[in-house]
XYZ file of C-alpha atoms in Angstrom:
649
model
C -18.270 10.596 -21.441
C -16.174 7.911 -23.374
C -12.542 7.031 -22.230
C -10.914 5.759 -25.461
C -7.417 3.642 -24.526
C -5.032 2.488 -26.999
C -3.843 -1.017 -27.021
C -0.497 -1.931 -27.633
C 2.063 -0.010 -25.631
C -0.846 1.605 -23.506
C -2.852 -1.318 -22.060
C -0.713 -4.281 -23.062
C 3.164 -4.352 -23.733
C 5.004 -7.104 -25.251
C 7.645 -8.841 -23.251
C 10.206 -8.452 -26.069
C 11.345 -5.018 -27.476
C 10.383 -4.964 -31.010
C 7.664 -6.769 -33.241
C 10.317 -8.393 -35.229
C 11.100 -10.507 -31.830
C 7.659 -11.801 -31.987
C 8.371 -12.925 -35.519
C 11.031 -15.042 -34.178
C 8.935 -16.727 -31.862
C 6.420 -17.238 -34.571
C 8.718 -18.641 -36.867
C 9.684 -21.520 -34.486
C 5.759 -22.528 -34.219
C 5.423 -22.419 -37.715
C 8.571 -23.902 -38.749
C 7.823 -27.062 -36.024
C 4.396 -27.583 -37.941
C 5.554 -27.259 -41.491
C 8.680 -29.091 -41.661
C 10.258 -31.903 -39.750
C 13.826 -31.999 -38.220
C 15.839 -29.597 -36.248
C 14.942 -25.801 -36.913
C 18.122 -23.754 -38.152
C 18.886 -20.287 -37.274
C 18.871 -19.494 -40.907
C 15.311 -20.813 -41.366
C 14.138 -18.557 -38.520
C 15.912 -15.463 -39.815
C 14.354 -16.236 -43.423
C 11.205 -16.378 -42.050
C 11.244 -13.346 -40.375
C 12.678 -11.411 -43.427
C 9.857 -12.812 -45.276
C 7.033 -11.899 -42.878
C 8.377 -8.440 -42.697
C 8.567 -7.765 -46.556
C 5.386 -9.467 -47.058
C 3.831 -6.815 -44.608
C 5.439 -4.090 -46.237
C 4.164 -4.881 -49.753
C 0.725 -5.403 -48.853
C 0.506 -2.182 -47.086
C 2.030 -0.396 -50.278
C -0.497 -2.242 -52.481
C -3.629 -2.078 -50.354
C -6.491 0.509 -50.974
C -7.479 0.358 -47.414
C -5.640 2.296 -44.471
C -4.598 -0.809 -43.004
C -4.412 -4.557 -43.782
C -5.351 -7.734 -41.713
C -3.285 -10.762 -40.336
C -5.159 -13.094 -42.720
C -3.981 -11.225 -45.906
C -0.382 -11.146 -44.430
C -0.534 -14.952 -43.703
C -2.061 -15.780 -47.227
C 0.743 -13.997 -49.089
C 3.242 -15.218 -46.434
C 2.204 -19.091 -47.016
C 2.674 -18.448 -50.768
C 6.084 -17.850 -50.283
C 6.511 -21.304 -48.892
C 4.268 -22.839 -51.577
C 1.472 -24.024 -48.823
C -2.106 -23.412 -49.468
C -3.730 -20.860 -47.127
C -5.651 -22.133 -43.945
C -6.576 -20.097 -40.965
C -4.938 -22.427 -38.712
C -1.586 -21.221 -39.949
C -1.759 -17.563 -38.742
C -2.386 -18.941 -35.234
C 1.439 -19.415 -35.191
C 1.560 -15.838 -35.100
C -1.289 -15.379 -32.524
C 0.127 -17.963 -30.286
C 3.477 -16.039 -30.287
C 1.788 -12.723 -29.432
C -0.439 -14.442 -26.440
C 3.084 -15.600 -25.030
C 4.526 -12.367 -25.035
C 1.861 -9.990 -23.866
C 1.762 -8.401 -20.597
C -0.821 -6.238 -18.710
C 0.206 -2.357 -17.958
C -0.872 -2.193 -14.487
C -0.993 1.663 -14.279
C -3.442 1.481 -17.362
C -5.568 -1.148 -15.692
C -6.066 1.101 -12.757
C -6.877 4.003 -15.137
C -9.545 1.973 -16.936
C -10.923 0.859 -13.660
C -10.981 4.151 -12.198
C -12.856 5.241 -15.582
C -15.184 2.724 -15.446
C -16.187 3.568 -11.753
C -16.633 7.197 -12.621
C -19.264 5.936 -14.887
C -17.466 6.475 -18.225
C -18.054 4.378 -21.386
C -14.706 2.346 -22.116
C -13.796 1.772 -25.822
C -10.394 0.185 -27.092
C -9.025 1.619 -30.102
C -5.581 0.326 -32.054
C -3.947 0.592 -35.175
C -3.603 -3.172 -35.685
C -3.594 -6.014 -38.055
C -4.497 -8.831 -35.455
C -8.058 -9.884 -35.232
C -10.382 -8.231 -33.070
C -11.526 -11.568 -31.446
C -8.034 -12.236 -30.308
C -7.381 -8.726 -29.113
C -10.400 -8.761 -27.085
C -9.720 -12.174 -25.527
C -6.181 -10.819 -24.557
C -7.846 -7.572 -22.972
C -10.298 -9.576 -20.962
C -7.607 -12.245 -19.733
C -5.727 -9.290 -18.681
C -8.322 -7.430 -16.834
C -9.122 -4.425 -18.880
C -12.125 -5.337 -21.119
C -15.776 -6.217 -20.119
C -18.765 -7.111 -22.042
C -20.250 -3.985 -23.684
C -17.057 -2.243 -24.095
C -16.342 -0.782 -27.419
C -13.502 -2.269 -29.621
C -12.183 -0.533 -32.896
C -9.436 -2.308 -35.020
C -8.016 -0.537 -37.942
C -7.105 -3.858 -39.730
C -10.959 -4.963 -39.950
C -12.235 -1.329 -40.110
C -9.821 -0.173 -42.822
C -9.479 2.916 -41.165
C -6.487 4.164 -39.080
C -5.905 6.330 -36.008
C -2.763 7.995 -37.853
C -5.075 9.309 -40.585
C -7.640 10.382 -38.180
C -10.407 8.415 -39.852
C -10.822 5.954 -37.282
C -11.500 8.692 -34.688
C -14.093 9.886 -36.987
C -15.575 6.694 -37.137
C -15.616 6.314 -33.351
C -17.288 9.469 -32.834
C -19.970 8.462 -35.486
C -20.454 5.091 -33.920
C -20.808 6.340 -30.642
C -22.781 9.067 -31.405
C -20.983 11.536 -29.278
C -19.175 14.973 -29.827
C -15.284 14.933 -29.798
C -15.533 17.082 -26.531
C -17.104 13.880 -24.712
C -14.098 11.746 -25.589
C -10.950 11.195 -23.677
C -8.210 9.235 -25.351
C -5.131 7.850 -23.920
C -2.168 6.184 -25.988
C 1.539 6.001 -26.397
C 2.048 7.270 -30.179
C 2.977 11.018 -29.826
C 1.129 11.677 -33.215
C -1.467 8.981 -33.602
C -2.661 8.922 -29.931
C -1.947 12.848 -29.154
C -1.541 15.335 -32.036
C -4.325 13.633 -34.340
C -7.081 13.391 -31.807
C -6.418 16.700 -30.423
C -7.342 18.363 -33.804
C -10.450 16.709 -33.619
C -11.180 18.316 -30.118
C -10.604 15.003 -28.300
C -8.774 15.232 -24.785
C -5.604 13.431 -25.471
C -3.241 12.007 -22.725
C 0.152 11.011 -24.185
C 1.243 7.726 -22.257
C 5.062 7.155 -22.114
C 5.823 4.620 -19.594
C 6.291 1.655 -22.046
C 8.841 3.454 -24.105
C 12.202 1.444 -23.820
C 14.402 2.839 -21.064
C 17.861 4.164 -21.897
C 19.423 0.829 -20.456
C 16.876 -1.180 -22.338
C 17.569 0.718 -25.471
C 21.367 0.078 -25.227
C 20.671 -3.336 -24.341
C 19.402 -4.002 -27.995
C 22.460 -3.320 -29.552
C 24.024 -6.505 -27.873
C 23.308 -10.032 -29.228
C 19.854 -11.062 -28.220
C 19.711 -8.031 -25.908
C 16.258 -7.121 -27.757
C 14.709 -10.124 -25.817
C 16.268 -8.921 -22.519
C 15.240 -5.359 -22.994
C 11.770 -6.488 -23.638
C 11.739 -8.739 -20.538
C 12.863 -5.888 -18.542
C 10.462 -3.389 -19.840
C 7.668 -5.962 -19.291
C 8.449 -6.508 -15.869
C 8.818 -2.759 -14.965
C 5.521 -2.056 -16.670
C 3.254 -5.210 -15.740
C 4.866 -6.079 -12.220
C 2.161 -5.050 -9.416
C 4.544 -3.409 -7.108
C 1.671 -1.857 -5.033
C 3.241 1.400 -4.727
C 7.027 0.369 -4.664
C 7.855 1.393 -7.815
C 11.329 2.433 -7.327
C 12.121 -1.264 -6.250
C 10.570 -2.411 -9.303
C 12.872 -0.126 -11.193
C 15.874 -1.048 -9.240
C 15.124 -4.952 -9.855
C 14.113 -4.560 -13.674
C 17.086 -2.163 -14.546
C 19.826 -3.842 -12.680
C 19.397 -6.474 -10.080
C 17.345 -9.092 -11.940
C 19.197 -9.099 -15.163
C 22.419 -8.731 -13.480
C 21.794 -11.790 -10.906
C 19.984 -13.983 -13.625
C 23.079 -13.699 -15.985
C 25.464 -14.560 -13.312
C 23.366 -17.530 -12.366
C 23.232 -18.904 -15.800
C 27.043 -18.633 -15.983
C 27.579 -20.233 -12.563
C 25.214 -23.135 -13.290
C 26.610 -23.604 -16.853
C 30.273 -23.760 -15.824
C 29.204 -26.305 -13.015
C 27.203 -28.480 -15.311
C 30.485 -28.494 -17.711
C 32.934 -29.434 -14.941
C 30.660 -32.114 -13.305
C 30.039 -30.443 -10.094
C 27.077 -31.981 -8.549
C 26.668 -29.229 -5.601
C 27.352 -25.701 -5.246
C 27.543 -23.935 -1.950
C 26.569 -20.198 -2.264
C 28.658 -18.259 0.414
C 26.561 -15.665 2.644
C 25.663 -12.900 2.731
C 26.599 -11.689 -0.885
C 25.159 -14.816 -2.557
C 21.879 -15.075 -0.677
C 19.977 -13.870 -3.718
C 22.151 -15.462 -6.388
C 21.427 -18.956 -4.387
C 17.471 -18.066 -4.723
C 17.635 -17.453 -8.445
C 19.958 -20.413 -8.925
C 17.492 -23.105 -7.088
C 14.978 -21.592 -9.617
C 17.013 -22.354 -12.723
C 18.970 -25.500 -11.497
C 16.372 -27.987 -13.281
C 17.383 -26.539 -16.546
C 21.169 -27.646 -15.822
C 20.484 -31.284 -14.686
C 19.212 -30.439 -11.345
C 22.545 -29.199 -9.631
C 22.002 -28.992 -5.974
C 22.344 -25.524 -4.645
C 22.926 -24.899 -0.909
C 23.318 -21.728 0.829
C 26.615 -21.952 3.235
C 26.813 -19.346 6.164
C 30.105 -17.821 6.089
C 31.860 -14.270 6.309
C 35.439 -13.225 6.523
C 35.166 -12.916 10.243
C 34.140 -16.595 10.700
C 36.711 -17.795 8.533
C 39.842 -15.896 8.880
C 40.266 -16.145 12.807
C 40.036 -19.873 13.042
C 42.178 -20.413 9.882
C 45.005 -18.394 11.429
C 48.289 -20.316 11.618
C 49.739 -18.054 14.299
C 49.303 -14.890 16.042
C 51.816 -13.057 13.731
C 51.636 -11.004 10.799
C 52.503 -14.143 8.496
C 49.797 -16.091 10.403
C 47.247 -13.442 9.874
C 47.708 -11.616 6.486
C 44.272 -10.770 6.489
C 44.631 -8.299 9.593
C 46.387 -5.527 6.885
C 44.699 -4.879 3.923
C 45.314 -1.717 1.805
C 41.458 -1.125 1.324
C 40.506 -1.096 4.984
C 40.623 1.374 7.591
C 43.662 0.506 9.968
C 42.105 1.933 13.239
C 42.900 -0.288 16.307
C 39.380 -0.822 17.185
C 38.856 -2.567 13.916
C 41.856 -4.512 13.926
C 41.108 -5.865 17.391
C 37.523 -6.853 16.247
C 39.089 -9.009 13.691
C 40.650 -11.187 16.541
C 37.822 -11.051 19.033
C 39.007 -8.762 21.638
C 38.450 -5.110 22.506
C 40.931 -2.285 23.467
C 39.053 -1.831 26.840
C 40.122 -5.466 27.938
C 43.621 -4.653 27.170
C 44.174 -0.821 27.519
C 47.187 -1.218 29.653
C 49.187 -3.200 27.106
C 48.034 -1.152 24.159
C 48.887 2.285 25.828
C 52.512 2.350 24.492
C 50.996 2.302 20.891
C 47.740 4.539 21.209
C 48.575 7.262 23.336
C 45.618 9.197 24.099
C 43.901 8.004 20.935
C 42.759 5.104 22.370
C 40.892 2.543 20.174
C 40.868 5.213 17.534
C 44.368 5.111 16.871
C 45.333 4.482 13.321
C 48.548 2.546 12.283
C 50.303 4.687 9.999
C 53.834 3.431 9.755
C 55.708 0.063 9.693
C 56.636 0.661 13.181
C 53.329 1.154 14.393
C 52.490 -2.344 12.807
C 55.662 -3.889 14.290
C 54.816 -2.631 17.713
C 51.185 -3.663 17.299
C 52.157 -7.536 16.195
C 54.688 -7.410 19.300
C 51.668 -6.445 21.735
C 49.643 -9.293 20.186
C 52.218 -11.749 20.406
C 52.708 -11.406 24.204
C 50.604 -12.914 26.973
C 47.892 -12.489 28.145
C 46.495 -11.108 24.544
C 48.243 -14.151 22.759
C 46.899 -16.855 24.868
C 43.171 -15.410 24.549
C 43.579 -15.158 20.713
C 44.959 -18.758 20.398
C 42.337 -20.201 22.767
C 39.462 -18.405 20.292
C 41.257 -19.645 17.268
C 40.994 -23.319 18.551
C 37.266 -23.046 19.749
C 36.262 -21.148 16.530
C 38.090 -23.829 14.369
C 36.616 -26.975 16.280
C 33.113 -25.306 15.821
C 33.514 -24.058 12.106
C 34.525 -27.814 11.331
C 31.621 -29.219 13.065
C 29.453 -26.852 10.872
C 30.912 -27.701 7.820
C 30.288 -31.375 8.468
C 26.787 -30.789 9.137
C 26.616 -29.092 5.651
C 28.094 -31.997 3.877
C 31.322 -30.295 2.789
C 33.161 -33.476 3.522
C 30.556 -35.964 1.649
C 31.238 -37.477 -1.595
C 29.710 -35.437 -4.196
C 31.844 -33.066 -6.338
C 31.258 -29.630 -5.082
C 32.344 -25.970 -5.428
C 31.771 -22.637 -3.686
C 30.419 -19.499 -5.249
C 30.996 -15.858 -4.416
C 31.184 -12.605 -5.876
C 35.179 -12.173 -5.595
C 37.507 -10.703 -5.179
C 40.915 -11.816 -3.510
C 40.334 -15.603 -2.911
C 40.891 -15.036 0.817
C 37.824 -16.805 2.184
C 38.449 -19.632 -0.464
C 41.956 -19.893 1.100
C 40.791 -19.629 4.775
C 38.188 -22.428 4.262
C 40.662 -24.549 2.564
C 42.877 -24.148 5.510
C 40.161 -25.299 7.664
C 38.950 -28.349 5.766
C 42.609 -29.502 5.961
C 42.203 -29.902 9.703
C 39.736 -32.416 9.242
C 40.668 -36.073 8.280
C 38.931 -36.005 5.004
C 41.258 -32.772 3.652
C 38.705 -31.954 1.228
C 39.930 -29.413 -1.447
C 38.307 -26.353 -2.472
C 37.344 -24.764 -5.973
C 35.428 -21.823 -6.484
C 33.184 -19.676 -9.061
C 33.383 -15.988 -9.131
C 32.264 -12.983 -10.920
C 35.513 -11.224 -10.796
C 39.111 -11.895 -9.254
C 41.715 -9.037 -8.571
C 45.293 -9.040 -9.673
C 46.230 -9.389 -5.841
C 44.333 -12.671 -5.531
C 45.666 -15.554 -3.455
C 47.381 -17.579 -5.986
C 45.877 -21.423 -6.867
C 48.631 -23.169 -4.952
C 47.209 -21.559 -1.537
C 43.375 -21.128 -2.439
C 42.798 -24.059 -4.650
C 41.170 -23.867 -8.266
C 38.961 -20.923 -9.170
C 37.460 -19.683 -12.220
C 35.973 -16.087 -12.962
C 33.990 -14.197 -15.368
C 36.123 -10.987 -15.119
C 40.035 -11.089 -14.358
C 41.599 -7.661 -13.484
C 44.386 -6.932 -15.838
C 47.753 -5.945 -14.079
C 49.186 -2.604 -15.390
C 51.872 -2.430 -18.130
C 54.952 -0.832 -17.684
C 53.716 2.689 -18.646
C 51.174 2.369 -15.567
C 48.059 2.291 -18.318
C 45.624 -0.499 -17.755
C 42.243 -1.160 -19.304
C 40.127 -3.176 -17.055
C 36.410 -3.894 -16.369
C 34.481 -1.245 -14.581
C 33.059 -4.223 -12.444
C 35.959 -3.556 -10.187
C 35.264 0.068 -9.473
C 31.910 -0.669 -8.720
C 32.815 -3.707 -6.538
C 31.322 -2.334 -3.241
C 28.084 -1.239 -4.878
C 27.413 -4.458 -6.685
C 28.034 -6.486 -3.321
C 25.168 -4.109 -1.505
C 22.725 -4.055 -4.332
C 23.067 -7.402 -5.884
C 24.521 -9.153 -2.720
C 22.072 -7.859 -0.102
C 20.707 -10.200 2.378
C 18.012 -10.498 5.044
C 20.251 -11.634 7.853
C 23.092 -10.033 9.844
C 26.782 -11.178 9.072
C 28.176 -14.414 10.597
C 30.570 -13.762 13.404
C 31.625 -17.209 14.164
C 30.024 -20.764 14.793
C 28.512 -22.366 17.733
C 25.419 -24.305 18.912
C 21.992 -23.431 17.929
C 18.606 -23.676 19.985
C 18.369 -27.481 18.732
C 22.353 -28.352 19.973
C 23.160 -28.361 16.244
C 26.389 -26.461 14.895
C 25.420 -23.408 13.286
C 26.075 -19.790 12.508
C 26.202 -17.041 15.416
C 25.403 -13.764 13.989
C 27.105 -10.575 14.869
C 25.177 -7.146 15.555
C 21.520 -7.250 14.023
C 21.302 -5.564 10.585
C 18.982 -2.476 10.634
C 15.274 -3.273 10.147
C 15.540 -1.142 7.014
C 18.129 -3.146 5.469
C 16.479 -6.528 6.016
C 12.924 -5.249 4.715
C 14.766 -3.980 1.638
C 16.437 -7.341 1.164
C 13.381 -9.101 1.308
C 11.368 -7.130 -0.855
C 14.024 -6.750 -3.336
C 14.356 -10.688 -3.236
C 10.789 -11.103 -3.889
C 10.582 -8.911 -6.658
C 13.793 -10.757 -8.424
C 12.097 -14.176 -7.912
C 9.069 -12.896 -9.617
C 11.134 -11.600 -12.331
C 12.726 -14.824 -12.904
C 9.322 -16.880 -12.835
C 7.895 -14.335 -15.601
C 10.913 -14.812 -17.759
C 12.192 -18.376 -17.262
C 14.133 -18.103 -20.366
C 15.955 -14.777 -19.575
C 19.662 -14.558 -20.391
C 19.697 -18.090 -21.770
C 23.244 -18.453 -23.705
C 25.038 -16.162 -21.366
C 26.622 -19.788 -19.897
C 29.105 -18.605 -22.502
C 31.714 -16.549 -20.598
C 32.334 -13.809 -23.342
C 28.568 -13.372 -23.804
C 27.875 -13.132 -20.063
C 30.981 -10.721 -19.595
C 29.736 -8.233 -22.257
C 26.260 -8.447 -20.627
C 27.357 -7.609 -16.965
C 29.904 -5.172 -18.101
C 27.000 -3.210 -19.955
C 24.731 -3.634 -17.087
C 26.990 -2.228 -14.434
C 28.577 0.493 -16.468
C 25.315 1.873 -17.755
C 23.610 1.690 -14.313
C 26.255 2.838 -11.937
C 27.232 5.794 -14.270
C 23.764 6.832 -15.494
C 21.455 5.571 -12.798
C 17.632 5.957 -13.118
C 16.455 8.187 -10.249
C 13.579 6.218 -9.660
C 15.643 3.114 -9.086
C 18.142 5.195 -6.596
C 14.954 6.499 -4.579
C 14.756 2.945 -3.294
C 18.288 3.053 -1.669
C 17.891 6.040 0.302
C 17.714 4.411 3.901
C 20.465 2.003 3.473
C 23.789 2.222 4.756
C 26.952 0.165 3.282
C 30.703 -0.497 4.324
C 33.604 -2.748 3.711
C 34.788 -3.420 6.979
C 34.376 -7.049 7.534
C 32.566 -6.356 11.033
C 30.489 -3.635 9.443
C 32.313 -0.894 11.649
C 32.566 1.662 8.766
C 28.908 1.976 7.491
C 27.632 5.154 5.773
C 24.924 6.251 3.295
C 24.973 4.821 -0.267
C 23.151 7.451 -1.543
C 22.338 10.970 -0.154
C 20.606 13.842 -2.132
C 23.154 16.969 -2.366
C 22.600 20.013 -0.436
C 23.338 23.750 -2.066
C 26.195 23.943 0.618
C 27.668 20.478 -0.967
C 27.241 21.635 -4.307
C 29.138 24.929 -3.987
C 31.736 23.575 -1.633
C 34.316 22.846 -4.339
C 34.405 26.638 -4.789
C 35.943 26.957 -1.529
C 38.107 23.960 -0.951
C 39.271 23.641 -4.588
C 38.688 19.962 -4.422
C 36.255 17.876 -6.104
C 33.340 17.433 -3.918
C 33.530 13.501 -4.725
C 37.247 13.126 -4.633
C 37.043 12.979 -0.974
C 37.544 9.689 1.186
C 34.372 8.218 2.270
C 35.220 9.030 5.785
C 34.580 12.735 4.586
C 31.063 11.971 5.060
C 30.016 11.523 1.334
C 27.785 8.721 0.171
C 29.322 5.693 -1.601
C 27.776 6.397 -4.717
C 28.094 9.885 -6.143
C 26.247 9.250 -9.550
C 23.339 7.932 -7.396
C 23.257 10.768 -5.096
C 23.558 13.178 -8.067
C 20.326 11.308 -9.581
C 18.131 12.163 -6.536
C 19.370 15.608 -6.090
C 16.936 18.265 -6.823
C 17.368 19.720 -10.355
C 18.510 23.265 -9.456
C 21.051 21.898 -6.972
C 22.261 19.404 -9.513
C 22.622 21.842 -12.264
C 24.812 24.126 -9.957
C 26.890 21.092 -8.913
C 27.732 20.455 -12.407
C 28.783 23.737 -13.199
C 30.968 23.912 -10.074
C 32.610 20.842 -10.993
C 33.363 21.884 -14.389
C 34.909 25.270 -12.983
C 37.136 23.370 -10.293
């Protein structure tokens, strides 16, 4: 038995989207050797155009079924008035070698076939020389001495015509029934060999995904799409394919693009040190550390912070004005969650709150302004007020000690980095730093800032990629979908492998440091560690990924595309990695719920009986955070029924 494997997009995949992208790389090698001085973009584009037209013309004129790279470059060099020499075509071979990656699943299939005692041959409709292709196959763990290699350019016969398969059967001396062929092309690798009686297997994983195809429409998007495909195909995920999909299709390109913008802005502004705020920015910090040398060696540090750790010690007084972060439109105003913000419990002061809560106890929700007025009156009376003021003083002292240790009061120009959204943490940090004799100011770089954000005078200077647009008088407003996906972005791109910081205190060495809240679920920590490892691997494999996105408009377009496409039409395989994860928006994590959960048949039919859209409910109703993600992993029959029911209702 013989197992034949196609080579390109079956055994080896290019780390770019199209062959033309390879020609752009080859152009740089060629132009740097053939002429002095800086290489202009027009020169590169001219080379690519000539390279493509030369190949087309030679194919049209050839009496053979395929052509060779030597023929292409002989004609190409004549267009540049250069004499042919074999070393010139090395420019293209070098370009190919830099972008080729192994397809891990095919490599396993080759090993399995070899172990089963089958003879291995490699077959390709390709103009590249066989010695180069064989070297690449060996380097990436596919070929061994004695394997067969059939390349159309050198033989002059192609798979597309069927003649290369006839040639293989003749040379190998075997009947078609003794051959299995695996390849990606639906005609050349499947329909044609089947006509000969060869067992054919169509291999599709190397096709560009929906997200990757869409990305090709953006400037330089083809290079990014190719890198994303190359990673998901060539990453040895050891069975964790869903995490690799999540990494390649959203998290890695999103984080690398964001990191380049941050570093580019800091370099432009002369900022020598960046503090990445925990927990959302842990992965962003790790990636920025990988890239910082490309931006003059900007120092990247990780600062343990949280809303809980910053808000209470920055409070001016135990009043609504002194603690504006107590009442926020997007948070659940239950008494238990409000008291957690100021470090007390209902059980400690049940008597004092009895006039407010009645029988509901700590589950009482403040619904009216009268409820809030009574709540603040209770907090403003002793013994509660004294208890809170003591906590403020202690936590403020410990916070400032921690910030001293982390160098926030030293001389280098620095800025903080966070995802967004209201500048409340920057404002709180600014207040805390003003209690120190140095009184350092604060500036921040953000992904997105909302209309209701704290103003510059109170928070300090800030800059963001996205700014939420205020509605006009008609109530219509076009704004980025980044804002509607805020919580999902924080929990996917902003996942961390440690719990949230509750306050500051002394560590085991007696040094000021973070004191964490309740431990994060082991599944969440393990997920974060695996995802971080995968994203760093992506960064190392693609050191030039997203170069140019330091420009705000280009960065904005790319992040908008990734967020919109991924969250609205998520790949089911990527979503599978999130099934055991919870998410919430409360600053003490008291409202956690599932990110995704497959629909049950009863849930799909629910709108028929309630006459309310299933996913129009509040999260507290028990539904998952991400409806589209839940639908993506819902069994097909249930998903179809849900779609029909939602249209009816």
